[in-house]
Amino acid sequence: MTAVNETAQVNADIPVRDEVREAVHEAARRARVASRVLALLTTAQKDAALHAAADAVLAATETVLAANGADIDAARATGTEESLLDRLRLTAARVEGIASGLRQVAGLPDPVGEVLRGSTLPNGLEIRQLRVPLGVVGMVYEARPNVTVDAFGLALKSGNAALLRGSSSAANSNAALVEVLRGALEAQGLPADAVQLLPSADRSSVTHLIQARGLVDVVIPRGGAGLINAVVRDATVPTIETGVGNCHVYVHSAADLAKAEKIVLNSKTRRPSVCNTAETILVDAAIADTAVPALTQALQAHSVVIHGDLPDMVPATEADWSEEYLSLDVAMKVVANIDEAIDHIDRYGTGHTEAIVTDDLAAAREFTARVDAAAVMVNASTAFTDGEQFGFGAEIGISTQKLHARGPMGLPELTSTKWTVWGDGHTRPV
Amino acid sequence: MTAVNETAQVNADIPVRDEVREAVHEAARRARVASRVLALLTTAQKDAALHAAADAVLAATETVLAANGADIDAARATGTEESLLDRLRLTAARVEGIASGLRQVAGLPDPVGEVLRGSTLPNGLEIRQLRVPLGVVGMVYEARPNVTVDAFGLALKSGNAALLRGSSSAANSNAALVEVLRGALEAQGLPADAVQLLPSADRSSVTHLIQARGLVDVVIPRGGAGLINAVVRDATVPTIETGVGNCHVYVHSAADLAKAEKIVLNSKTRRPSVCNTAETILVDAAIADTAVPALTQALQAHSVVIHGDLPDMVPATEADWSEEYLSLDVAMKVVANIDEAIDHIDRYGTGHTEAIVTDDLAAAREFTARVDAAAVMVNASTAFTDGEQFGFGAEIGISTQKLHARGPMGLPELTSTKWTVWGDGHTRPV
């Protein structure tokens, strides 16, 4: 609470920000009230609400596309580049995809109420640890309007109220979608405040959200490194760091070169802009004479620019080893052995996904044991670190922190736990 | 990292603090190196080290007691009250207790390597989620020197390096104990930097520890509300909030009064200074005429001072409902029904332990479902919220936050997870 008051003092001479703070806090208080209702809903009630929301989104396609058109026009007018416009753009097919995402979440198992541990103690007390909702979950995210609906669906299924702080560039799209979702909840007799959109015109709403300790239970930022670092640095509310990935593929001396080429290419070129893409290729010195030319040729044939110390590469600087290119660029380095590979990963990696290509069992075991990351791959592409690929059905993000959740986060990661203890007049001896 | 640099700028004109910062960071870097070794130890190696440490502590009893004597003398010279002196004091019997605590941890199951989930995906990839150590764990705690050894033991068994920031009043005791532990580790061929004591003369070492983001994986404060709030507020390293307990016992209209009296008395008087003690008794209006006098008489017979709005009570103010007395004081309030009881708990509780006394099944189910706390008791004393009582064998603290761990924390709560993915040249389709 002190942090919140300090913020208030700092901003005392900026009335507009105080209004934003009040708006965020008021939304959080309403979310808390709604969360008390959500926590007690049956799975059947939540699934019915998700299907109703899907129907409502589909029925509102024209309104949503009109609102999205206004966002696209505004973005184009300020010279936004085409790749960003594409992330922002909705089409009838994309709206259908958003609705079917909600139906997919309705089909997932409900994490709430799952008994994680339990026993009858020697004194007869029956103790059980149950999954319960977190309560009020804040999300801060960038352009894609589909995240608005995805986050609502995952939060609702896990019994949480969602406070959504989307990008100002998607403000009209997000407002239209949230209005539809709130209407669908009300029609089901559920609290509309289960989902609320926070003001996005002013950046201070992010600050107020992440400093609303006691009002908000967790904030999950989804976006680039700048957003995530700012949230983690300034937050007093607990946060889950997501999605910053400086991922490596280590081609070990005992690698099958054909597999290595496939894995390196897939890890780098499948979708270069996502966090599980490989950014540095480490090649063992023992096979560098054959592997480096083969990998270089394969990557260059797919228009990848290679940064490194060898001929035909863009000269690499120290900064290249830390760079999350998120583009058709990759760094390449020859390492003496598995120790140097792991040391390099320890030093420059972000703990997201690290891969080894090898046919040597001992090397595979050593790499998986020693590398400290959310996911460690053996003879598989880094692109597999993904909630849907892991069989979670949907994901809210990929955690790169060690507390609470690490790696792809599905519904169980949006819950806390509660112990219940049933007795019959039990007291504890002194 | 930004936060660390900002700290450096703020303190740039205070050389003594910069030295403390460097000492903390250097210790954290050494802890990281040690943690890489600890993470790979077998259970047998860790258990052998724990037994060796127990032997070493016992063998050093005289040295440890001499150091403790110096702390006691210094504390007495500054007029420390007897109850605090008792928390600080070591005896031969207490040193034996500390050593047997280490042997007890050696006997607990090793959480590291436990497979939490796993499957073979449709494409043949084998994925597994394993428990792994957190890495470098910081502890900030108050007077009791036994916490130094307990924290070391739990950290070692879970494969973590421990950075210990104890109270300056226990500086000699803690230094003697840590020297013994480090010697025992070295004699076993293990890195002594698995346990390090941070400087306690200057309060800034706490700040530097909790802001060493990237160097320290988690900080767990154990102590009073002031310490915990300061840590949670100023930390950039993830923290686990522990042990602030404003616990309630709600005596429902369908309570068995004999059980209610036993449970209320045990919850308040067993050990009033610990976090699971009851601080407010809520009595249902339907039975207030008989229950209030009976409970009042029973509590007063045990020297408990009652704060409330009824005759024979110290008049209660709004502050009493939030007060964590940690003494033989308790607040008492008559509530209209279960709704008012739960609303009161929602408003004033700290989410630690809440109890209902009732013979009515529906009321018990409603209370356990609706109350948002780490532990909810039915017909049982709040004193049962405790790692040893729950069968964990040992506890590092009681978390009152919702992320990562909630309630008593044992060895599994000192771990993170890692996904391993084994394939045979697998790539992900576009």
mmCIF file of N, CA and C in Angstrom, chain A residues 2 36 40 117 121 123 125 134 213 217 232 238 241 259 262 266 270 346 364 368-381 383-384 386 389-390 392 402-404 406 413 416-429, chain B residues 36 40 117 121 123 125 134 213 217 232-233 238 241 259 262-263 266 270 346 364 368-381 383-384 386 389-390 392 402-404 406 413 416-429:
data_model
loop_
_atom_site.group_PDB
_atom_site.id
_atom_site.type_symbol
_atom_site.label_atom_id
_atom_site.label_comp_id
_atom_site.label_asym_id
_atom_site.label_seq_id
_atom_site.Cartn_x
_atom_site.Cartn_y
_atom_site.Cartn_z
ATOM 1 N N THR A 2 2.024 1.184 0.670
ATOM 2 C CA THR A 2 2.911 2.340 0.705
ATOM 3 C C THR A 2 3.286 2.771 -0.703
ATOM 4 N N ARG A 36 -15.337 -13.164 -6.128
ATOM 5 C CA ARG A 36 -15.936 -13.977 -5.056
ATOM 6 C C ARG A 36 -17.059 -14.859 -5.622
ATOM 7 N N LEU A 40 -16.936 -19.583 -6.895
ATOM 8 C CA LEU A 40 -17.891 -20.594 -6.445
ATOM 9 C C LEU A 40 -18.697 -21.215 -7.587
ATOM 10 N N ARG A 117 -2.937 -32.699 -2.827
ATOM 11 C CA ARG A 117 -2.377 -33.561 -1.790
ATOM 12 C C ARG A 117 -3.434 -33.717 -0.715
ATOM 13 N N LEU A 121 -4.192 -37.126 9.241
ATOM 14 C CA LEU A 121 -3.052 -37.062 10.155
ATOM 15 C C LEU A 121 -3.229 -38.081 11.285
ATOM 16 N N ASN A 123 -3.579 -37.736 14.278
ATOM 17 C CA ASN A 123 -4.593 -37.337 15.262
ATOM 18 C C ASN A 123 -6.012 -37.351 14.686
ATOM 19 N N LEU A 125 -7.129 -35.583 12.058
ATOM 20 C CA LEU A 125 -7.453 -34.423 11.226
ATOM 21 C C LEU A 125 -7.339 -34.809 9.757
ATOM 22 N N LEU A 134 -6.823 -17.655 -8.374
ATOM 23 C CA LEU A 134 -5.944 -16.622 -7.818
ATOM 24 C C LEU A 134 -6.768 -15.443 -7.304
ATOM 25 N N ARG A 213 -1.188 -3.238 -5.070
ATOM 26 C CA ARG A 213 -0.977 -4.365 -4.160
ATOM 27 C C ARG A 213 -2.156 -4.495 -3.194
ATOM 28 N N ASP A 217 -4.164 -9.663 -7.562
ATOM 29 C CA ASP A 217 -3.372 -10.781 -7.038
ATOM 30 C C ASP A 217 -2.146 -11.103 -7.875
ATOM 31 N N VAL A 232 8.191 -5.838 -14.455
ATOM 32 C CA VAL A 232 8.864 -6.566 -13.383
ATOM 33 C C VAL A 232 9.584 -5.591 -12.446
ATOM 34 N N PRO A 238 2.598 -9.131 -7.268
ATOM 35 C CA PRO A 238 3.390 -10.224 -7.848
ATOM 36 C C PRO A 238 3.155 -10.331 -9.366
ATOM 37 N N GLU A 241 6.863 -13.205 -15.159
ATOM 38 C CA GLU A 241 7.651 -12.741 -16.292
ATOM 39 C C GLU A 241 7.447 -13.718 -17.451
ATOM 40 N N LYS A 259 19.848 -34.294 -39.044
ATOM 41 C CA LYS A 259 18.891 -33.856 -38.015
ATOM 42 C C LYS A 259 19.223 -32.439 -37.551
ATOM 43 N N LYS A 262 17.905 -29.852 -39.977
ATOM 44 C CA LYS A 262 16.448 -29.714 -39.873
ATOM 45 C C LYS A 262 16.042 -28.924 -38.634
ATOM 46 N N ASN A 266 14.347 -25.247 -38.518
ATOM 47 C CA ASN A 266 13.006 -25.101 -37.947
ATOM 48 C C ASN A 266 13.010 -24.158 -36.748
ATOM 49 N N ARG A 270 10.893 -21.071 -38.567
ATOM 50 C CA ARG A 270 9.460 -21.394 -38.571
ATOM 51 C C ARG A 270 8.617 -20.141 -38.321
ATOM 52 N N ASP A 346 24.603 -20.404 -19.962
ATOM 53 C CA ASP A 346 24.445 -19.829 -18.617
ATOM 54 C C ASP A 346 24.605 -18.318 -18.646
ATOM 55 N N ALA A 364 23.490 -35.963 -23.894
ATOM 56 C CA ALA A 364 22.094 -35.531 -23.779
ATOM 57 C C ALA A 364 21.693 -35.431 -22.318
ATOM 58 N N THR A 368 20.687 -31.861 -20.402
ATOM 59 C CA THR A 368 19.373 -31.646 -19.775
ATOM 60 C C THR A 368 19.516 -31.416 -18.272
ATOM 61 N N ALA A 369 20.507 -32.058 -17.646
ATOM 62 C CA ALA A 369 20.668 -31.891 -16.200
ATOM 63 C C ALA A 369 21.266 -30.530 -15.863
ATOM 64 N N ARG A 370 22.247 -30.088 -16.654
ATOM 65 C CA ARG A 370 22.990 -28.890 -16.265
ATOM 66 C C ARG A 370 22.393 -27.583 -16.768
ATOM 67 N N VAL A 371 21.688 -27.604 -17.879
ATOM 68 C CA VAL A 371 21.171 -26.343 -18.415
ATOM 69 C C VAL A 371 19.947 -25.903 -17.608
ATOM 70 N N ASP A 372 19.974 -24.648 -17.188
ATOM 71 C CA ASP A 372 18.962 -24.075 -16.297
ATOM 72 C C ASP A 372 17.976 -23.253 -17.134
ATOM 73 N N ALA A 373 16.910 -23.903 -17.604
ATOM 74 C CA ALA A 373 15.946 -23.217 -18.466
ATOM 75 C C ALA A 373 14.566 -23.822 -18.285
ATOM 76 N N ALA A 374 13.547 -23.091 -18.743
ATOM 77 C CA ALA A 374 12.174 -23.587 -18.627
ATOM 78 C C ALA A 374 11.995 -24.878 -19.416
ATOM 79 N N ALA A 375 12.651 -24.970 -20.580
ATOM 80 C CA ALA A 375 12.535 -26.180 -21.403
ATOM 81 C C ALA A 375 13.890 -26.522 -22.002
ATOM 82 N N VAL A 376 14.254 -27.784 -21.957
ATOM 83 C CA VAL A 376 15.502 -28.254 -22.553
ATOM 84 C C VAL A 376 15.153 -29.367 -23.538
ATOM 85 N N MET A 377 15.581 -29.167 -24.797
ATOM 86 C CA MET A 377 15.219 -30.066 -25.880
ATOM 87 C C MET A 377 16.398 -30.969 -26.252
ATOM 88 N N VAL A 378 16.114 -32.215 -26.522
ATOM 89 C CA VAL A 378 17.118 -33.126 -27.082
ATOM 90 C C VAL A 378 16.625 -33.542 -28.458
ATOM 91 N N ASN A 379 17.383 -33.217 -29.474
ATOM 92 C CA ASN A 379 17.030 -33.583 -30.849
ATOM 93 C C ASN A 379 15.620 -33.141 -31.230
ATOM 94 N N ALA A 380 15.270 -31.940 -30.816
ATOM 95 C CA ALA A 380 13.958 -31.397 -31.175
ATOM 96 C C ALA A 380 14.075 -29.884 -31.313
ATOM 97 N N SER A 381 13.220 -29.329 -32.132
ATOM 98 C CA SER A 381 13.227 -27.895 -32.404
ATOM 99 C C SER A 381 12.799 -27.090 -31.176
ATOM 100 N N ALA A 383 10.985 -24.715 -31.285
ATOM 101 C CA ALA A 383 9.619 -24.254 -31.559
ATOM 102 C C ALA A 383 8.565 -25.046 -30.794
ATOM 103 N N PHE A 384 8.956 -26.170 -30.178
ATOM 104 C CA PHE A 384 7.962 -26.968 -29.456
ATOM 105 C C PHE A 384 7.579 -26.401 -28.089
ATOM 106 N N ASP A 386 5.542 -24.493 -26.219
ATOM 107 C CA ASP A 386 4.259 -23.881 -26.565
ATOM 108 C C ASP A 386 3.170 -24.681 -25.864
ATOM 109 N N GLN A 389 1.281 -27.194 -28.066
ATOM 110 C CA GLN A 389 2.141 -28.335 -28.396
ATOM 111 C C GLN A 389 2.298 -29.267 -27.195
ATOM 112 N N PHE A 390 2.375 -28.710 -25.989
ATOM 113 C CA PHE A 390 2.562 -29.527 -24.779
ATOM 114 C C PHE A 390 1.254 -30.209 -24.357
ATOM 115 N N PHE A 392 -1.644 -28.592 -23.476
ATOM 116 C CA PHE A 392 -2.431 -27.855 -22.478
ATOM 117 C C PHE A 392 -3.733 -27.324 -23.075
ATOM 118 N N LYS A 402 11.251 -18.500 -12.220
ATOM 119 C CA LYS A 402 11.319 -19.794 -11.546
ATOM 120 C C LYS A 402 10.210 -19.993 -10.525
ATOM 121 N N LEU A 403 9.624 -18.893 -10.030
ATOM 122 C CA LEU A 403 8.570 -19.024 -9.025
ATOM 123 C C LEU A 403 7.221 -19.238 -9.681
ATOM 124 N N HIS A 404 6.410 -20.081 -9.066
ATOM 125 C CA HIS A 404 4.998 -20.304 -9.406
ATOM 126 C C HIS A 404 4.804 -21.101 -10.692
ATOM 127 N N ARG A 406 6.798 -22.126 -14.636
ATOM 128 C CA ARG A 406 7.972 -22.027 -15.505
ATOM 129 C C ARG A 406 7.649 -22.759 -16.800
ATOM 130 N N GLU A 413 -1.869 -23.015 -14.001
ATOM 131 C CA GLU A 413 -0.955 -21.947 -13.587
ATOM 132 C C GLU A 413 -1.707 -20.663 -13.228
ATOM 133 N N SER A 416 -4.177 -20.731 -7.396
ATOM 134 C CA SER A 416 -3.412 -20.862 -6.171
ATOM 135 C C SER A 416 -3.927 -22.138 -5.485
ATOM 136 N N THR A 417 -3.611 -22.288 -4.216
ATOM 137 C CA THR A 417 -4.104 -23.450 -3.482
ATOM 138 C C THR A 417 -4.640 -22.996 -2.131
ATOM 139 N N LYS A 418 -5.390 -23.869 -1.502
ATOM 140 C CA LYS A 418 -5.923 -23.615 -0.162
ATOM 141 C C LYS A 418 -5.909 -24.955 0.578
ATOM 142 N N TRP A 419 -5.488 -24.944 1.834
ATOM 143 C CA TRP A 419 -5.587 -26.151 2.654
ATOM 144 C C TRP A 419 -6.917 -26.127 3.405
ATOM 145 N N THR A 420 -7.630 -27.242 3.390
ATOM 146 C CA THR A 420 -8.773 -27.360 4.303
ATOM 147 C C THR A 420 -8.422 -28.442 5.315
ATOM 148 N N VAL A 421 -8.840 -28.202 6.556
ATOM 149 C CA VAL A 421 -8.516 -29.096 7.671
ATOM 150 C C VAL A 421 -9.813 -29.375 8.419
ATOM 151 N N TRP A 422 -10.278 -30.626 8.391
ATOM 152 C CA TRP A 422 -11.538 -30.990 9.028
ATOM 153 C C TRP A 422 -11.260 -31.808 10.276
ATOM 154 N N GLY A 423 -11.849 -31.347 11.402
ATOM 155 C CA GLY A 423 -11.651 -32.054 12.661
ATOM 156 C C GLY A 423 -12.953 -32.183 13.433
ATOM 157 N N ASP A 424 -12.814 -32.544 14.680
ATOM 158 C CA ASP A 424 -14.001 -32.739 15.522
ATOM 159 C C ASP A 424 -13.687 -32.232 16.929
ATOM 160 N N GLY A 425 -13.257 -30.962 16.979
ATOM 161 C CA GLY A 425 -12.880 -30.384 18.262
ATOM 162 C C GLY A 425 -11.389 -30.550 18.540
ATOM 163 N N HIS A 426 -10.594 -30.730 17.491
ATOM 164 C CA HIS A 426 -9.157 -30.964 17.668
ATOM 165 C C HIS A 426 -8.420 -29.743 18.200
ATOM 166 N N THR A 427 -7.582 -29.963 19.200
ATOM 167 C CA THR A 427 -6.673 -28.922 19.679
ATOM 168 C C THR A 427 -5.267 -29.489 19.652
ATOM 169 N N ARG A 428 -4.280 -28.578 19.597
ATOM 170 C CA ARG A 428 -2.881 -29.007 19.477
ATOM 171 C C ARG A 428 -2.239 -29.014 20.852
ATOM 172 N N PRO A 429 -1.622 -30.129 21.225
ATOM 173 C CA PRO A 429 -0.942 -30.174 22.523
ATOM 174 C C PRO A 429 0.143 -29.098 22.598
ATOM 175 N N ARG B 36 25.334 -24.466 -8.950
ATOM 176 C CA ARG B 36 25.462 -25.338 -10.129
ATOM 177 C C ARG B 36 25.934 -26.730 -9.711
ATOM 178 N N LEU B 40 23.329 -30.820 -9.009
ATOM 179 C CA LEU B 40 23.636 -32.123 -9.610
ATOM 180 C C LEU B 40 23.959 -33.193 -8.577
ATOM 181 N N ARG B 117 4.693 -34.140 -14.124
ATOM 182 C CA ARG B 117 3.800 -34.466 -15.230
ATOM 183 C C ARG B 117 4.658 -35.015 -16.356
ATOM 184 N N LEU B 121 3.853 -37.120 -26.661
ATOM 185 C CA LEU B 121 2.936 -36.372 -27.517
ATOM 186 C C LEU B 121 2.600 -37.193 -28.762
ATOM 187 N N ASN B 123 3.168 -36.735 -31.709
ATOM 188 C CA ASN B 123 4.285 -36.797 -32.677
ATOM 189 C C ASN B 123 5.466 -37.607 -32.146
ATOM 190 N N LEU B 125 7.249 -37.022 -29.368
ATOM 191 C CA LEU B 125 8.111 -36.308 -28.421
ATOM 192 C C LEU B 125 7.756 -36.743 -27.000
ATOM 193 N N LEU B 134 15.645 -24.094 -6.997
ATOM 194 C CA LEU B 134 15.458 -22.706 -7.384
ATOM 195 C C LEU B 134 16.790 -22.075 -7.773
ATOM 196 N N ARG B 213 18.467 -8.580 -8.387
ATOM 197 C CA ARG B 213 17.727 -9.315 -9.414
ATOM 198 C C ARG B 213 18.688 -9.936 -10.438
ATOM 199 N N ASP B 217 17.575 -15.869 -6.767
ATOM 200 C CA ASP B 217 16.341 -16.346 -7.392
ATOM 201 C C ASP B 217 15.093 -16.075 -6.566
ATOM 202 N N VAL B 232 8.797 -6.995 0.919
ATOM 203 C CA VAL B 232 7.886 -7.134 -0.212
ATOM 204 C C VAL B 232 7.819 -5.824 -1.009
ATOM 205 N N ARG B 233 7.852 -4.702 -0.297
ATOM 206 C CA ARG B 233 7.715 -3.404 -0.964
ATOM 207 C C ARG B 233 8.940 -3.061 -1.802
ATOM 208 N N PRO B 238 12.089 -11.847 -6.784
ATOM 209 C CA PRO B 238 10.821 -12.428 -6.312
ATOM 210 C C PRO B 238 10.922 -12.816 -4.835
ATOM 211 N N GLU B 241 6.093 -13.981 0.713
ATOM 212 C CA GLU B 241 5.606 -13.313 1.918
ATOM 213 C C GLU B 241 5.225 -14.388 2.939
ATOM 214 N N LYS B 259 -16.771 -27.852 22.396
ATOM 215 C CA LYS B 259 -15.689 -27.862 21.400
ATOM 216 C C LYS B 259 -15.234 -26.437 21.102
ATOM 217 N N LYS B 262 -12.828 -25.215 23.784
ATOM 218 C CA LYS B 262 -11.504 -25.845 23.643
ATOM 219 C C LYS B 262 -10.720 -25.238 22.476
ATOM 220 N N ILE B 263 -11.417 -25.078 21.352
ATOM 221 C CA ILE B 263 -10.734 -24.612 20.136
ATOM 222 C C ILE B 263 -10.321 -23.149 20.273
ATOM 223 N N ASN B 266 -7.334 -22.992 22.745
ATOM 224 C CA ASN B 266 -6.097 -23.505 22.157
ATOM 225 C C ASN B 266 -5.570 -22.554 21.077
ATOM 226 N N ARG B 270 -2.240 -21.285 23.164
ATOM 227 C CA ARG B 270 -1.185 -22.297 23.093
ATOM 228 C C ARG B 270 0.201 -21.642 22.967
ATOM 229 N N ASP B 346 -12.974 -11.391 5.213
ATOM 230 C CA ASP B 346 -12.491 -10.845 3.934
ATOM 231 C C ASP B 346 -11.851 -9.483 4.145
ATOM 232 N N ALA B 364 -20.245 -25.595 7.284
ATOM 233 C CA ALA B 364 -18.831 -25.943 7.169
ATOM 234 C C ALA B 364 -18.385 -25.899 5.716
ATOM 235 N N THR B 368 -15.610 -23.178 4.205
ATOM 236 C CA THR B 368 -14.353 -23.604 3.560
ATOM 237 C C THR B 368 -14.305 -23.165 2.106
ATOM 238 N N ALA B 369 -15.477 -23.117 1.441
ATOM 239 C CA ALA B 369 -15.473 -22.722 0.024
ATOM 240 C C ALA B 369 -15.258 -21.223 -0.142
ATOM 241 N N ARG B 370 -15.886 -20.435 0.733
ATOM 242 C CA ARG B 370 -15.890 -18.984 0.498
ATOM 243 C C ARG B 370 -14.721 -18.246 1.140
ATOM 244 N N VAL B 371 -14.174 -18.763 2.218
ATOM 245 C CA VAL B 371 -13.089 -18.031 2.887
ATOM 246 C C VAL B 371 -11.788 -18.192 2.098
ATOM 247 N N ASP B 372 -11.147 -17.062 1.835
ATOM 248 C CA ASP B 372 -9.956 -17.015 0.984
ATOM 249 C C ASP B 372 -8.716 -16.927 1.870
ATOM 250 N N ALA B 373 -8.144 -18.079 2.232
ATOM 251 C CA ALA B 373 -6.996 -18.095 3.142
ATOM 252 C C ALA B 373 -6.130 -19.308 2.838
ATOM 253 N N ALA B 374 -4.900 -19.287 3.335
ATOM 254 C CA ALA B 374 -3.984 -20.414 3.120
ATOM 255 C C ALA B 374 -4.537 -21.689 3.753
ATOM 256 N N ALA B 375 -5.165 -21.562 4.928
ATOM 257 C CA ALA B 375 -5.729 -22.740 5.591
ATOM 258 C C ALA B 375 -7.079 -22.386 6.195
ATOM 259 N N VAL B 376 -8.043 -23.266 6.006
ATOM 260 C CA VAL B 376 -9.380 -23.080 6.581
ATOM 261 C C VAL B 376 -9.696 -24.311 7.417
ATOM 262 N N MET B 377 -9.998 -24.075 8.708
ATOM 263 C CA MET B 377 -10.193 -25.150 9.668
ATOM 264 C C MET B 377 -11.678 -25.337 9.971
ATOM 265 N N VAL B 378 -12.101 -26.577 10.087
ATOM 266 C CA VAL B 378 -13.444 -26.887 10.573
ATOM 267 C C VAL B 378 -13.282 -27.659 11.878
ATOM 268 N N ASN B 379 -13.798 -27.107 12.953
ATOM 269 C CA ASN B 379 -13.727 -27.768 14.263
ATOM 270 C C ASN B 379 -12.302 -28.178 14.644
ATOM 271 N N ALA B 380 -11.371 -27.282 14.374
ATOM 272 C CA ALA B 380 -9.976 -27.550 14.738
ATOM 273 C C ALA B 380 -9.288 -26.229 15.044
ATOM 274 N N SER B 381 -8.287 -26.290 15.905
ATOM 275 C CA SER B 381 -7.549 -25.107 16.337
ATOM 276 C C SER B 381 -6.735 -24.515 15.196
ATOM 277 N N ALA B 383 -3.968 -23.459 15.517
ATOM 278 C CA ALA B 383 -2.571 -23.817 15.795
ATOM 279 C C ALA B 383 -2.050 -24.942 14.906
ATOM 280 N N PHE B 384 -2.951 -25.610 14.176
ATOM 281 C CA PHE B 384 -2.491 -26.722 13.334
ATOM 282 C C PHE B 384 -1.830 -26.286 12.033
ATOM 283 N N ASP B 386 0.958 -25.531 10.329
ATOM 284 C CA ASP B 386 2.361 -25.708 10.710
ATOM 285 C C ASP B 386 2.908 -26.875 9.883
ATOM 286 N N GLN B 389 3.113 -30.233 11.704
ATOM 287 C CA GLN B 389 1.777 -30.784 11.933
ATOM 288 C C GLN B 389 1.178 -31.344 10.649
ATOM 289 N N PHE B 390 1.469 -30.701 9.523
ATOM 290 C CA PHE B 390 0.920 -31.154 8.240
ATOM 291 C C PHE B 390 1.687 -32.364 7.700
ATOM 292 N N PHE B 392 5.035 -32.406 6.903
ATOM 293 C CA PHE B 392 6.126 -32.084 5.975
ATOM 294 C C PHE B 392 7.494 -32.376 6.587
ATOM 295 N N LYS B 402 -0.336 -15.839 -2.660
ATOM 296 C CA LYS B 402 -1.043 -16.820 -3.481
ATOM 297 C C LYS B 402 -0.157 -17.442 -4.558
ATOM 298 N N LEU B 403 0.929 -16.752 -4.930
ATOM 299 C CA LEU B 403 1.787 -17.294 -5.980
ATOM 300 C C LEU B 403 2.815 -18.257 -5.411
ATOM 301 N N HIS B 404 3.085 -19.328 -6.145
ATOM 302 C CA HIS B 404 4.143 -20.294 -5.888
ATOM 303 C C HIS B 404 3.865 -21.217 -4.707
ATOM 304 N N ARG B 406 1.498 -21.515 -0.842
ATOM 305 C CA ARG B 406 0.522 -20.915 0.071
ATOM 306 C C ARG B 406 0.371 -21.849 1.260
ATOM 307 N N GLU B 413 8.433 -26.703 -1.865
ATOM 308 C CA GLU B 413 8.230 -25.276 -2.106
ATOM 309 C C GLU B 413 9.561 -24.547 -2.343
ATOM 310 N N SER B 416 11.823 -25.216 -8.210
ATOM 311 C CA SER B 416 11.142 -24.782 -9.419
ATOM 312 C C SER B 416 10.934 -26.032 -10.278
ATOM 313 N N THR B 417 10.626 -25.846 -11.540
ATOM 314 C CA THR B 417 10.469 -27.000 -12.428
ATOM 315 C C THR B 417 11.217 -26.739 -13.735
ATOM 316 N N LYS B 418 11.422 -27.795 -14.471
ATOM 317 C CA LYS B 418 12.047 -27.709 -15.791
ATOM 318 C C LYS B 418 11.364 -28.748 -16.685
ATOM 319 N N TRP B 419 11.064 -28.368 -17.914
ATOM 320 C CA TRP B 419 10.546 -29.345 -18.878
ATOM 321 C C TRP B 419 11.719 -29.925 -19.665
ATOM 322 N N THR B 420 11.749 -31.243 -19.806
ATOM 323 C CA THR B 420 12.692 -31.832 -20.764
ATOM 324 C C THR B 420 11.862 -32.450 -21.890
ATOM 325 N N VAL B 421 12.388 -32.311 -23.094
ATOM 326 C CA VAL B 421 11.680 -32.769 -24.293
ATOM 327 C C VAL B 421 12.663 -33.594 -25.115
ATOM 328 N N TRP B 422 12.388 -34.887 -25.254
ATOM 329 C CA TRP B 422 13.310 -35.769 -25.975
ATOM 330 C C TRP B 422 12.690 -36.172 -27.305
ATOM 331 N N GLY B 423 13.463 -35.959 -28.369
ATOM 332 C CA GLY B 423 12.966 -36.310 -29.686
ATOM 333 C C GLY B 423 14.032 -37.002 -30.519
ATOM 334 N N ASP B 424 13.780 -37.098 -31.808
ATOM 335 C CA ASP B 424 14.706 -37.780 -32.706
ATOM 336 C C ASP B 424 14.750 -37.024 -34.025
ATOM 337 N N GLY B 425 15.046 -35.729 -33.903
ATOM 338 C CA GLY B 425 15.076 -34.886 -35.095
ATOM 339 C C GLY B 425 13.733 -34.210 -35.351
ATOM 340 N N HIS B 426 12.931 -34.101 -34.306
ATOM 341 C CA HIS B 426 11.584 -33.524 -34.460
ATOM 342 C C HIS B 426 11.611 -32.037 -34.821
ATOM 343 N N THR B 427 10.808 -31.666 -35.815
ATOM 344 C CA THR B 427 10.593 -30.256 -36.123
ATOM 345 C C THR B 427 9.091 -30.000 -36.124
ATOM 346 N N ARG B 428 8.736 -28.729 -35.933
ATOM 347 C CA ARG B 428 7.312 -28.380 -35.820
ATOM 348 C C ARG B 428 6.799 -27.886 -37.170
ATOM 349 N N PRO B 429 5.704 -28.467 -37.646
ATOM 350 C CA PRO B 429 5.154 -27.995 -38.921
ATOM 351 C C PRO B 429 4.786 -26.514 -38.836
#
